[in-house]
Tab-separated table of C-alpha atoms in Angstrom:
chain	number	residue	atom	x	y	z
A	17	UNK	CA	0.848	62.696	-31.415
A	18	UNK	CA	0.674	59.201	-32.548
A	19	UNK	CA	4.895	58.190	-33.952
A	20	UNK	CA	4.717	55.853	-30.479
A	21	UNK	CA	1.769	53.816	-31.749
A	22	UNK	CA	2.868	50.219	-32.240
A	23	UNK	CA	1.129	47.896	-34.129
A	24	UNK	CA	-0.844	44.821	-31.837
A	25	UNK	CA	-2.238	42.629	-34.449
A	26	UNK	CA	-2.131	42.371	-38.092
A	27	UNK	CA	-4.914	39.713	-39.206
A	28	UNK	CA	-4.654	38.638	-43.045
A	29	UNK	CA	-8.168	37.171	-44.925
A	30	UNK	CA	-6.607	36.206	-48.012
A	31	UNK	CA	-6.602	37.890	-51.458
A	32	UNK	CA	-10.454	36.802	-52.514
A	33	UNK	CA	-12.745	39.721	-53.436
A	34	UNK	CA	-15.060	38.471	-50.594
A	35	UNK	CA	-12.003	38.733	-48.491
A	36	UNK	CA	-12.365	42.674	-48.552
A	37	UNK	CA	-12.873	43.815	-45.111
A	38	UNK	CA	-16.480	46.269	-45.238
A	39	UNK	CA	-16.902	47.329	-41.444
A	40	UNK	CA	-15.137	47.483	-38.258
A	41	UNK	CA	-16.582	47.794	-34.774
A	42	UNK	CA	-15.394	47.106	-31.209
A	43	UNK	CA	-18.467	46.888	-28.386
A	44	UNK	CA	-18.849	48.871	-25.841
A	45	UNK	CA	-15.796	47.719	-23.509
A	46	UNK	CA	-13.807	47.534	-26.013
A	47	UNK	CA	-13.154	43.904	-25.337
A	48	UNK	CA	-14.413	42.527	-28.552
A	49	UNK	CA	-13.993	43.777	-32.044
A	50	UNK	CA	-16.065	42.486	-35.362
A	51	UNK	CA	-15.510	42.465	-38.537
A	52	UNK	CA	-17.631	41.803	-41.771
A	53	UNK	CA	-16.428	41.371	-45.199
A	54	UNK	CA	-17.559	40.980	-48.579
A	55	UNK	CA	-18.117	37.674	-48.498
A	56	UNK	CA	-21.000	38.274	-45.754
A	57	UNK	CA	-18.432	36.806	-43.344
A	58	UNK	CA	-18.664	38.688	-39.544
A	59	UNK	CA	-14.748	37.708	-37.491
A	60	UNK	CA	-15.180	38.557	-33.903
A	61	UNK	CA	-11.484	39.274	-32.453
A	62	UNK	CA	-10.948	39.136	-28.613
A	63	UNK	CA	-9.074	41.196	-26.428
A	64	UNK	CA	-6.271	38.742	-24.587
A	65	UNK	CA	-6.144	39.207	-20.906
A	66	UNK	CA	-2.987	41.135	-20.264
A	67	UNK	CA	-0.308	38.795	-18.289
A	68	UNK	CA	2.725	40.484	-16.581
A	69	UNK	CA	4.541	36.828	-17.588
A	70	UNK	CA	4.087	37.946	-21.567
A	71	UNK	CA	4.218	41.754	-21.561
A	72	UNK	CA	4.507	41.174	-25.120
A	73	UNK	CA	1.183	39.688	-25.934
A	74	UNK	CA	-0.447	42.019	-23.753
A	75	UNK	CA	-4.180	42.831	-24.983
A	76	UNK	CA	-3.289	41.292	-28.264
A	77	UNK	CA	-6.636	40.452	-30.085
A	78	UNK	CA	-7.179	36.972	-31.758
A	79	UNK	CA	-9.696	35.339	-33.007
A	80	UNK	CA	-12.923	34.478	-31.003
A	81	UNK	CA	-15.396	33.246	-33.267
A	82	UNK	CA	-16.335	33.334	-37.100
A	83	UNK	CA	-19.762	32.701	-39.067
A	84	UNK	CA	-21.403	33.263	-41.966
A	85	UNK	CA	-23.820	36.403	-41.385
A	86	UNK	CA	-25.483	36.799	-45.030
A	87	UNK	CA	-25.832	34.522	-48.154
A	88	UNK	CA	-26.095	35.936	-51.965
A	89	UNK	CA	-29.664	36.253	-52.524
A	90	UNK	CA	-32.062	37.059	-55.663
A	91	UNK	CA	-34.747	39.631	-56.288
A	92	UNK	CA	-37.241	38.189	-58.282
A	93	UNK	CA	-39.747	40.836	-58.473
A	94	UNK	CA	-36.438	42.843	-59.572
A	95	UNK	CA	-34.594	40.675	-61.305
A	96	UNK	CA	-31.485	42.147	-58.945
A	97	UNK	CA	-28.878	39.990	-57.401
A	98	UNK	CA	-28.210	40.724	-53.626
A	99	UNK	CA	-24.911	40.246	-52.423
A	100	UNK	CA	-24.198	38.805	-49.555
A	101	UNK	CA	-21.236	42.168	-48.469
A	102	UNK	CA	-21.804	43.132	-44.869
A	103	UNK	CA	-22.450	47.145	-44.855
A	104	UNK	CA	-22.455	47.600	-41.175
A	105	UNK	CA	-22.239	46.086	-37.950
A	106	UNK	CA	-23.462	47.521	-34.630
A	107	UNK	CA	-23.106	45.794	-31.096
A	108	UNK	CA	-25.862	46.027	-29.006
A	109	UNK	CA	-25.872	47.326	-25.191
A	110	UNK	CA	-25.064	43.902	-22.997
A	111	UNK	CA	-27.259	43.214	-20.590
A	112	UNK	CA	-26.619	39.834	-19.726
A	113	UNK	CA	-23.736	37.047	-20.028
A	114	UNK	CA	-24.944	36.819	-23.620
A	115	UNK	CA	-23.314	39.778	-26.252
A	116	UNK	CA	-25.647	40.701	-29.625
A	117	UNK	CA	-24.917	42.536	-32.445
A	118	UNK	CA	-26.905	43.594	-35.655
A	119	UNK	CA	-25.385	43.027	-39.043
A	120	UNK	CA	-26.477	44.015	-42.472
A	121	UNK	CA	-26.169	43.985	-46.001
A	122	UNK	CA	-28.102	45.738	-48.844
A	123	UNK	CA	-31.611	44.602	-47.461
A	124	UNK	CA	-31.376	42.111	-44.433
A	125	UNK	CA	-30.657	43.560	-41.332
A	126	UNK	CA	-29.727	39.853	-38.923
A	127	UNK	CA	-29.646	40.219	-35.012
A	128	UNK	CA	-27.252	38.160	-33.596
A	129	UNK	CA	-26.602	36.160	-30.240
A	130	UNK	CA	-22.971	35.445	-29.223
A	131	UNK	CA	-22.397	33.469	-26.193
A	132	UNK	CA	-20.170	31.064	-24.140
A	133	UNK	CA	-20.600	27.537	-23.115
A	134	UNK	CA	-17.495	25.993	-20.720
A	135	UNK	CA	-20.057	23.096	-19.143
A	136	UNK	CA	-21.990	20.196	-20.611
A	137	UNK	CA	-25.678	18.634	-18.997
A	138	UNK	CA	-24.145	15.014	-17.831
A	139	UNK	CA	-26.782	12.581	-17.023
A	140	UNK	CA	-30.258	12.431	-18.554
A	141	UNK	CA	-32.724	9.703	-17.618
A	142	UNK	CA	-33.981	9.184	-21.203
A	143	UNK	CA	-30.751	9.727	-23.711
A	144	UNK	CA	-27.507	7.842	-23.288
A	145	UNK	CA	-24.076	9.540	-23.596
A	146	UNK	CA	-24.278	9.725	-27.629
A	147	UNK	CA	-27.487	11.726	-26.940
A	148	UNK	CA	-29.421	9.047	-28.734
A	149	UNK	CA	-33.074	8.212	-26.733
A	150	UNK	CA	-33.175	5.457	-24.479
A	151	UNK	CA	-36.022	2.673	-24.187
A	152	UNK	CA	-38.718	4.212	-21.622
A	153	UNK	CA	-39.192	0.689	-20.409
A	154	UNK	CA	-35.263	0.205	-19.639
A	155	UNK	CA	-35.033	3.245	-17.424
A	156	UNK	CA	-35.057	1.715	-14.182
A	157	UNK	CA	-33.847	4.532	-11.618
A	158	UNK	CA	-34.167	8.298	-12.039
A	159	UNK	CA	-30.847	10.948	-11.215
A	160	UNK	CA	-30.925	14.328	-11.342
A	161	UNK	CA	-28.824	15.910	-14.292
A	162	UNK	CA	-25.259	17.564	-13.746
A	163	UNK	CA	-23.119	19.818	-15.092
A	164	UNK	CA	-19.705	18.926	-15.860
A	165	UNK	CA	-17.024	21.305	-17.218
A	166	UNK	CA	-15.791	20.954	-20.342
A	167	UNK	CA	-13.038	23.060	-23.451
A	168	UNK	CA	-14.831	26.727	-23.989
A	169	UNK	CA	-17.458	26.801	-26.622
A	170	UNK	CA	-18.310	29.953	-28.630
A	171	UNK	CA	-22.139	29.818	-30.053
A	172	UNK	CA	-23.483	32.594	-32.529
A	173	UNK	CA	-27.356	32.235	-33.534
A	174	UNK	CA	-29.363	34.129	-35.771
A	175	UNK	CA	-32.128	35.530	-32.893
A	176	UNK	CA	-34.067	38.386	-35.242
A	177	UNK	CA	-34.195	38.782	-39.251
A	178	UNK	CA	-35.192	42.178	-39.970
A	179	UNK	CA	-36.146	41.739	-43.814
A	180	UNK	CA	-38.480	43.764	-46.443
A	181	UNK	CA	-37.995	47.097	-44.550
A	182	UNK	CA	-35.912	48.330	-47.066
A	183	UNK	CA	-36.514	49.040	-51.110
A	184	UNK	CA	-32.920	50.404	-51.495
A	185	UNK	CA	-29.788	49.814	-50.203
A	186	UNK	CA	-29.079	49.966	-46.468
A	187	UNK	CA	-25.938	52.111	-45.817
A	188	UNK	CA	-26.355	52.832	-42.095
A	189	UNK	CA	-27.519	51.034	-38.876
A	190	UNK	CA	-27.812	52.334	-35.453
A	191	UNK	CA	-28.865	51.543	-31.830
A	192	UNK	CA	-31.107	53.754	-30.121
A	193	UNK	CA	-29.593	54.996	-26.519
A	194	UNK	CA	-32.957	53.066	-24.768
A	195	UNK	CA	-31.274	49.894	-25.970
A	196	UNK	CA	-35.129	48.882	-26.900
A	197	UNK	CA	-34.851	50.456	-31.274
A	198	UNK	CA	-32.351	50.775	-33.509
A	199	UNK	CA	-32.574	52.545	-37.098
A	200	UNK	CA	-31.900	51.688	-40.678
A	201	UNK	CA	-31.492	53.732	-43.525
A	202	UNK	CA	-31.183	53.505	-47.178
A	203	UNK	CA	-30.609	55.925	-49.988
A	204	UNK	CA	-34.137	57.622	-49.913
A	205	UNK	CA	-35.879	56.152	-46.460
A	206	UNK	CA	-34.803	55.876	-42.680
A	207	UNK	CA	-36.948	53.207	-40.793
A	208	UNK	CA	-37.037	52.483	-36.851
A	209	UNK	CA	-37.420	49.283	-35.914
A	210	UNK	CA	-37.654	47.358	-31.943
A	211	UNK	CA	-35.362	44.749	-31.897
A	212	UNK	CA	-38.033	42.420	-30.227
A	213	UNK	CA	-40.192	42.998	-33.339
A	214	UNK	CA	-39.265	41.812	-36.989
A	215	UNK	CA	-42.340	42.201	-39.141
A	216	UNK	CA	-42.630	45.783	-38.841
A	217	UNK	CA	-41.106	48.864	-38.498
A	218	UNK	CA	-41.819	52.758	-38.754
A	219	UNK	CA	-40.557	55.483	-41.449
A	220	UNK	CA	-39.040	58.151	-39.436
A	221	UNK	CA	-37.544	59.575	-42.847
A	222	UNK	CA	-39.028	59.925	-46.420
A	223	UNK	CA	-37.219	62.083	-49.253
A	224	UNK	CA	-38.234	60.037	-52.223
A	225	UNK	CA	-39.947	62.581	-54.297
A	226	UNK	CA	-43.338	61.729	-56.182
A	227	UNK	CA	-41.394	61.285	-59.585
A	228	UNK	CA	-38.064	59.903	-59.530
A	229	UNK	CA	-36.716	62.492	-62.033
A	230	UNK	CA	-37.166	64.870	-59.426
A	231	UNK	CA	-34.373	63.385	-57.034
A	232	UNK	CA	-31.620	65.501	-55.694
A	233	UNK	CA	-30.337	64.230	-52.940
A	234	UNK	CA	-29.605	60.428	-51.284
A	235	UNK	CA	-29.302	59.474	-47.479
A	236	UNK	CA	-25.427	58.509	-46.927
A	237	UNK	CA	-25.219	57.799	-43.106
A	238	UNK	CA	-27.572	58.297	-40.148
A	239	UNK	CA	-27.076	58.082	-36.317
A	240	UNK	CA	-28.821	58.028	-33.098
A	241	UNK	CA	-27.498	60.572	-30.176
A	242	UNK	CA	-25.643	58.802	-27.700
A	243	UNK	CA	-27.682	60.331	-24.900
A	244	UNK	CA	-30.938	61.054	-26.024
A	245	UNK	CA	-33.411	58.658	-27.938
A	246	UNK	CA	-35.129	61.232	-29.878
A	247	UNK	CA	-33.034	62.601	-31.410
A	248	UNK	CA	-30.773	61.247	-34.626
A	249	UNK	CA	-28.833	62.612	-37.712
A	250	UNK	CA	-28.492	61.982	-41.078
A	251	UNK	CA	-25.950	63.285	-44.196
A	252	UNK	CA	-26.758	63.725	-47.859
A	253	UNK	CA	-24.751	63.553	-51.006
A	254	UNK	CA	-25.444	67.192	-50.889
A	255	UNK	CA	-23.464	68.130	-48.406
A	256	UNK	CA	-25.684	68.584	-45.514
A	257	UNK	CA	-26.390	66.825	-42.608
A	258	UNK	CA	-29.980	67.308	-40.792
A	259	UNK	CA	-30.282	66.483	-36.831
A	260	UNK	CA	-34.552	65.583	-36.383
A	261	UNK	CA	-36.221	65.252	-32.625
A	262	UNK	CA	-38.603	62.046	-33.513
A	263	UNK	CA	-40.715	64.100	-30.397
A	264	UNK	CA	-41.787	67.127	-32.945
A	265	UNK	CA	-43.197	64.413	-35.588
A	266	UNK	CA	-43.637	60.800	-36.723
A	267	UNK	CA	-41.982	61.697	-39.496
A	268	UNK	CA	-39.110	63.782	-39.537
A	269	UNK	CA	-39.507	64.993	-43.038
A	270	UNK	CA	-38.952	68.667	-41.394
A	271	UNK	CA	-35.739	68.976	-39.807
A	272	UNK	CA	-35.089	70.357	-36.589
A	273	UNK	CA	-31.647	71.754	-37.589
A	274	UNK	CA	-29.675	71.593	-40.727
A	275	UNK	CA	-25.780	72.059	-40.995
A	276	UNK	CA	-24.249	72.674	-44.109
A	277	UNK	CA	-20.891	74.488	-44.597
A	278	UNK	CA	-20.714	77.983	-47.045
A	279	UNK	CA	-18.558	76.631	-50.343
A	280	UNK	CA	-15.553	78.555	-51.203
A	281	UNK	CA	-16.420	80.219	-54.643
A	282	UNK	CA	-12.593	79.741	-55.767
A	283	UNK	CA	-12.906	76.387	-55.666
A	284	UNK	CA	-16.206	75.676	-57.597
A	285	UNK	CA	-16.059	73.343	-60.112
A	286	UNK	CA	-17.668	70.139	-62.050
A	287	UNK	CA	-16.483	68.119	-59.253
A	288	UNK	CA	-17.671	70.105	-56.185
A	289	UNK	CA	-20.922	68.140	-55.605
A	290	UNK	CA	-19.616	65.122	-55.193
A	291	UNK	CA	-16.948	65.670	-53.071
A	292	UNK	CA	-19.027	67.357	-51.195
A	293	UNK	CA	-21.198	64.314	-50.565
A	294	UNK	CA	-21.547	62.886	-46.570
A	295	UNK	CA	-19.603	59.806	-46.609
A	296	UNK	CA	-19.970	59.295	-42.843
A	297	UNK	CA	-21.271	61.365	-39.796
A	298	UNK	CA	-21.007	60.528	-36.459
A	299	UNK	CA	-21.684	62.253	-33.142
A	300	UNK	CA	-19.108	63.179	-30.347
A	301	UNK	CA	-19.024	60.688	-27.354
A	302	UNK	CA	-20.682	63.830	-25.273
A	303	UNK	CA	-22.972	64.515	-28.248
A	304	UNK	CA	-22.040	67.797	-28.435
A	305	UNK	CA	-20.502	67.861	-31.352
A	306	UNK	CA	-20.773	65.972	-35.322
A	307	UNK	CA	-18.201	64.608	-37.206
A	308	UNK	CA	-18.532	64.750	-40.899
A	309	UNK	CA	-16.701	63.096	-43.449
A	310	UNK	CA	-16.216	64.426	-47.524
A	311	UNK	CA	-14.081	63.408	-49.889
A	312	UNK	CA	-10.996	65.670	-49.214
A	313	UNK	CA	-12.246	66.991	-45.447
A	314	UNK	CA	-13.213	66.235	-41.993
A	315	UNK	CA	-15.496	68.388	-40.482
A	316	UNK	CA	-16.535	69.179	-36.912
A	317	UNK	CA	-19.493	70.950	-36.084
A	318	UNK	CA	-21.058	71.639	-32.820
A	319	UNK	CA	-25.090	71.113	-32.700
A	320	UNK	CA	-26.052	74.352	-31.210
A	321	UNK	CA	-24.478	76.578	-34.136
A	322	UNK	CA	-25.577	75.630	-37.476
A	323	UNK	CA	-24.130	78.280	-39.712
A	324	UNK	CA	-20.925	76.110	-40.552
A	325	UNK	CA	-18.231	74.235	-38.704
A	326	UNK	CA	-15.649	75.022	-36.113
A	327	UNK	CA	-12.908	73.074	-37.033
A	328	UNK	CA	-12.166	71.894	-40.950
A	329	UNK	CA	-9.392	69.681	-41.595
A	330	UNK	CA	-7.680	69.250	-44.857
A	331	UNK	CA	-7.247	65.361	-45.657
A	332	UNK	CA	-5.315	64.836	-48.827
A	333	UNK	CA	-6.021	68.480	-50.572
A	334	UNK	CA	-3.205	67.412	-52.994
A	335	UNK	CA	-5.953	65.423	-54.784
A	336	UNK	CA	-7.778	68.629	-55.552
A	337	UNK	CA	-6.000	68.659	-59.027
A	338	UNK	CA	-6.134	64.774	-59.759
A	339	UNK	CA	-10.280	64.824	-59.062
A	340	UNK	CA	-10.420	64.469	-63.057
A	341	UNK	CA	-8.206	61.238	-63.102
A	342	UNK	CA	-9.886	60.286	-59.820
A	343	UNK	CA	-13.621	61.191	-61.840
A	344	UNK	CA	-12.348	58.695	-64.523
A	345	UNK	CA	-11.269	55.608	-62.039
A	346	UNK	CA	-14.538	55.578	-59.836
A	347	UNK	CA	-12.328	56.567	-56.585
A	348	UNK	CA	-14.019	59.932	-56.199
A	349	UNK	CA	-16.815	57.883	-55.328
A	350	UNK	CA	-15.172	56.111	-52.114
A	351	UNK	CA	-17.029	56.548	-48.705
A	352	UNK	CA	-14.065	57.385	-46.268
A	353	UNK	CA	-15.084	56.475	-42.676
A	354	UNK	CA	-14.325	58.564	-39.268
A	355	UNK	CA	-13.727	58.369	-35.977
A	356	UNK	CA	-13.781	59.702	-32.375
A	357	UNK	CA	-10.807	58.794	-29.451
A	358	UNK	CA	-12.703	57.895	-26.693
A	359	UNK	CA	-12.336	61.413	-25.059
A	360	UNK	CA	-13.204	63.623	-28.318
A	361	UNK	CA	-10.107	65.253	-28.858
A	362	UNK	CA	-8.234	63.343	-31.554
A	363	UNK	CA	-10.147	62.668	-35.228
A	364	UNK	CA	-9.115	60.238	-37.514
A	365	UNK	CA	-9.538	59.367	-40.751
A	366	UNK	CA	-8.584	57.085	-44.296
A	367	UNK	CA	-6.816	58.354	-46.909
A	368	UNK	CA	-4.954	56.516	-50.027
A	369	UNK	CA	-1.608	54.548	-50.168
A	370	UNK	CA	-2.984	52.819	-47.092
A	371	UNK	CA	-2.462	56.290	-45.211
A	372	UNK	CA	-4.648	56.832	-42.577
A	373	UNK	CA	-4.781	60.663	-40.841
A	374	UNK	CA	-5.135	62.204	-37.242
A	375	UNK	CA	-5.882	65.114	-36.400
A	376	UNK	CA	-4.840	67.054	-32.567
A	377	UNK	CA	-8.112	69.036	-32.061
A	378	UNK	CA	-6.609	71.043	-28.755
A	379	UNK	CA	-2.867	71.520	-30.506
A	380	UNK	CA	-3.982	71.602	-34.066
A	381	UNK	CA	-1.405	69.583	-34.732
A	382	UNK	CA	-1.998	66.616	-37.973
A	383	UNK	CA	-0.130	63.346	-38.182
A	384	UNK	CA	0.061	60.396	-41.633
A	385	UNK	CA	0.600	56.893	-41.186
A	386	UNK	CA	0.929	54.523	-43.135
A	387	UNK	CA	-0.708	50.744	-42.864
A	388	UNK	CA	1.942	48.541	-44.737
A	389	UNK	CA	3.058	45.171	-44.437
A	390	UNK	CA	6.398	45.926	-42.395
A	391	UNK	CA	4.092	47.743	-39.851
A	392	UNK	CA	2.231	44.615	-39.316
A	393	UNK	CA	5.431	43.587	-37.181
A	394	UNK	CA	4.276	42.770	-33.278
A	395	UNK	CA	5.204	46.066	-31.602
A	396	UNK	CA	6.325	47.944	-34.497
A	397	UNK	CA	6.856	51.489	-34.040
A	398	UNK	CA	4.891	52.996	-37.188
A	399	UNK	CA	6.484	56.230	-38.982
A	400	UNK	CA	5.078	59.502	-40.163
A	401	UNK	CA	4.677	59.924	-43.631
A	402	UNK	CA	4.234	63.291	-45.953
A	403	UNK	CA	3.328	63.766	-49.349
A	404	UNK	CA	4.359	66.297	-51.527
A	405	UNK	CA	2.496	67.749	-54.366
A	406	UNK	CA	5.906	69.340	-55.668
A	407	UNK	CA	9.679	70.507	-55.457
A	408	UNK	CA	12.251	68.340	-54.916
A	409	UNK	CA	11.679	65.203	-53.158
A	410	UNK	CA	12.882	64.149	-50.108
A	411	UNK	CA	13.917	60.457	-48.820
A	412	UNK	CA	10.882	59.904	-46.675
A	413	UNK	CA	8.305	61.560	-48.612
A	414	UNK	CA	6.022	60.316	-50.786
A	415	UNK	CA	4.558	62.355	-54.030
A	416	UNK	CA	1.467	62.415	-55.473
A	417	UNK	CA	2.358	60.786	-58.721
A	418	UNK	CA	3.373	57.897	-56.791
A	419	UNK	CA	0.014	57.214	-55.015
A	420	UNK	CA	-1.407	54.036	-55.210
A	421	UNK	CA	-5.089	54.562	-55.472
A	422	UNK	CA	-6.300	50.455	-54.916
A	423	UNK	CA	-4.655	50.901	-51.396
A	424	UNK	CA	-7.271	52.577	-49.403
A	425	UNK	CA	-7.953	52.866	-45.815
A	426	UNK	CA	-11.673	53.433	-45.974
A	427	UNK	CA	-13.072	51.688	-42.820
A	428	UNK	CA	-11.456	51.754	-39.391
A	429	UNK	CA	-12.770	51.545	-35.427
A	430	UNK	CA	-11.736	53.476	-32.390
A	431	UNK	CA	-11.287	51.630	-29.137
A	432	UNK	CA	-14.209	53.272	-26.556
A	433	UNK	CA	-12.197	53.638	-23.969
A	434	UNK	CA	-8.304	53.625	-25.030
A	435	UNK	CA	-5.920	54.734	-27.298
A	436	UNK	CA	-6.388	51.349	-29.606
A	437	UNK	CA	-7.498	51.657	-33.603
A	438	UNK	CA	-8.715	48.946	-35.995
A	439	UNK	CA	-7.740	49.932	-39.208
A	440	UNK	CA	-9.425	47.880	-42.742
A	441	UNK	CA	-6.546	48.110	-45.115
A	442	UNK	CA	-8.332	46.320	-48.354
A	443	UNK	CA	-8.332	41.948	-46.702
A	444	UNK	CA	-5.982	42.633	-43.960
A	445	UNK	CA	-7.250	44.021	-40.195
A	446	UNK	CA	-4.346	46.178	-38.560
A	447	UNK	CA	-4.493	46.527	-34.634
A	448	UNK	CA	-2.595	49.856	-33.553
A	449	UNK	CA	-2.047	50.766	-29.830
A	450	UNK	CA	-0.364	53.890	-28.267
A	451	UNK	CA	3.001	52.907	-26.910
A	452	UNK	CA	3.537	55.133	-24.131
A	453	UNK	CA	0.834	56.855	-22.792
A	454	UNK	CA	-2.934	57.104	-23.046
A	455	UNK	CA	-2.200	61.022	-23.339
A	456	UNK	CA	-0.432	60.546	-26.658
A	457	UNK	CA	-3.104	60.472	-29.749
């Protein structure tokens, strides 16, 4: 289990509200890793080669690029201000020497180009060296234009705007395995959009209910199966989360299958619906199994047996008797994020006091760790943590009293081939790697 993992990188944004890192997400090889914050700022980070010369900057990640993804913008018809917070970020397939990625807030979804430039066009017949145009009637001679290599240039550009596709708020975006769609979805509506086409797209998903009194249930997260294109999920505050085949119907009103876990009867109470709520969902790497996130567990589930999971894993079930004081402070209503290792057997998740969790699914075995300052150290070793609920209280535990509650891990990334995490710790991005062996986490 993960005491070896040492910390790579430790990237501060400030203290500014729009400093708050929303989303995390490293493309496919794991090379590059994005951010977006509140301030609809995306960071790209970088993978360093790794040099035998400096074994200890080895993969470190810095800074590649940074740009301003989303602007505050006004609904008039609404009178509702839009902020400019990036929800998600997805990276798109690369095909090319160019990388893209989609970004959204609560109604834009933006399609974005990132690419390199480490050579200039030297010698055009009708601009001088400033670029400015020359005289037509000066140019005496013609030469054919060169290329001349000059310091590394990053360039982002907008390419797509996906806009009015959305009356609510976005919470989930994801890219179909064809590499050609992608979906969005908001509280009540999933659309599926091309990524070559921005003035339309298709509902796939439709639970608003003809009067609005009626409603029961919201859309929380949605994803496409990593192998096949028709097929996706989605999660509900209820509790359940519904896999559709877009091949039985255009829309996928009727579900194919529908996983929701029995509720233990003991622990019923005013609270239980909505901690029960999907805060995130997310299918294995094989897509054989789901990953479900609630407020105080993580949940796998394998697609072929609906009847309730196979593995349940208790979070921070010392909150069970604070969910009154939690009730009273908004933080029952935090969406905890989770994540795959790259070969399906390790889960992890955010907890409070900037704890983050992992969980052993072949030993059964359960780690804490904790995302301070001190482990922001190049090539710290991080320690495990406990917390007690009760008894006496030992030197390198933590009890529950002594939470702090505005120190949240609630967004992290998992490295898609390696044992490297991104963890979101409020404004400041924490790079973990395993120490020893890719066999540890």
């Amino acid at each position: 289990m993960p005491p070896e993992t040492t910390a790579l990188k430790e990237s501060s944004t400030g203290t500014d509200y729009s400093d708050v890192i929303s989303t995390a997400e490293f493309n496919q090889t794991g090379d590059l890793l994005a951010t977006g914050d509140k301030g609809g700022r995306v960071v790209i980070f970088q993978r360093e080669p790794e040099s035998k010369a400096e074994s200890c900057c080895q993969g470190e990640y810095n800074v590649y690029s940074t740009f301003q993804s989303h602007e505050p913008d006004f609904d008039y018809l609404k009178s509702l201000e839009i902020e400019e917070k990036i929800n998600k970020i997805r990276w798109v397939p690369q095909n090319n020497a160019a990388r893209f990625l989609l970004s959204t807030n609560d109604k834009t979804i933006k399609l974005w180009k990132v690419s390199e430039r480490d050579k200039r066009p030297e010698g055009y017949n009708l601009k001088d060296e400033e670029g400015r145009v020359k005289d037509p009637s000066t140019v005496t001679t013609l030469q054919v234009p060169v290329l001349k290599p000059t310091d590394l240039m990053v360039e982002v550009s907008p390419r797509r705007v996906f806009a009015n596709g959305h009356t609510y708020h976005v919470n989930s975006i994801s890219v179909n395995s064809d590499c050609e769609t992608y979906l969005s979805a908001d509280d009540l509506r999933i659309n599926l959009w091309h990524l070559g086409i921005t003035d339309r797209s298709f509902n796939i998903v439709d639970i608003k209910p003809a009067n609005m009194e009626d409603l029961t249930e919201v859309i929380t997260a949605a994803e496409f199966h990593p192998q096949h294109c028709n097929l996706f999920i989605y999660g509900s505050s209820k509790g359940i989360v519904r896999l559709c085949d877009m091949r039985a119907s255009a829309l996928c009103d009727q579900h194919t299958k529908l996983f929701e876990g029995p509720e233990d009867p003991e622990n019923r109470s005013f609270f239980s619906e909505i901690i029960s709520s999907i805060s995130d969902a997310h299918f294995s790497h094989s897509g054989r199994y789901l990953l479900t996130r609630d407020y105080l567990t993580v949940k796998v589930w394998d697609i072929n047996m609906e009847r309730g999971p196979i593995e349940t894993y208790q979070v921070h079930e010392y909150l069970r008797s604070k969910l009154c004081s939690l009730y009273e402070n908004d933080c029952i209503f935090d969406k905890f994020e989770c994540a795959w290792n790259s070969t399906d057997s390790v889960i992890m998740t955010g907890a409070y006091n900037n704890f983050f969790r992992m969980f052993d699914r072949e030993t059964g075995r359960d780690v804490t760790l904790e995302a301070a300052q001190d482990s922001g150290k190049t090539r710290a070793v991080l320690k495990t943590r406990r917390v007690r609920s009760g008894g006496k209280r030992r030197r390198d535990h933590v009890t529950v009293d002594s939470l702090d509650f505005t120190r949240k891990i609630l967004h992290m990334a998992w490295h898609p081939t390696e044992n490297i995490i991104a963890i979101a710790a409020t404004n400041n991005l924490y790079i973990f790697q395993d120490k020893v062996t890719s066999e540890t986490l």
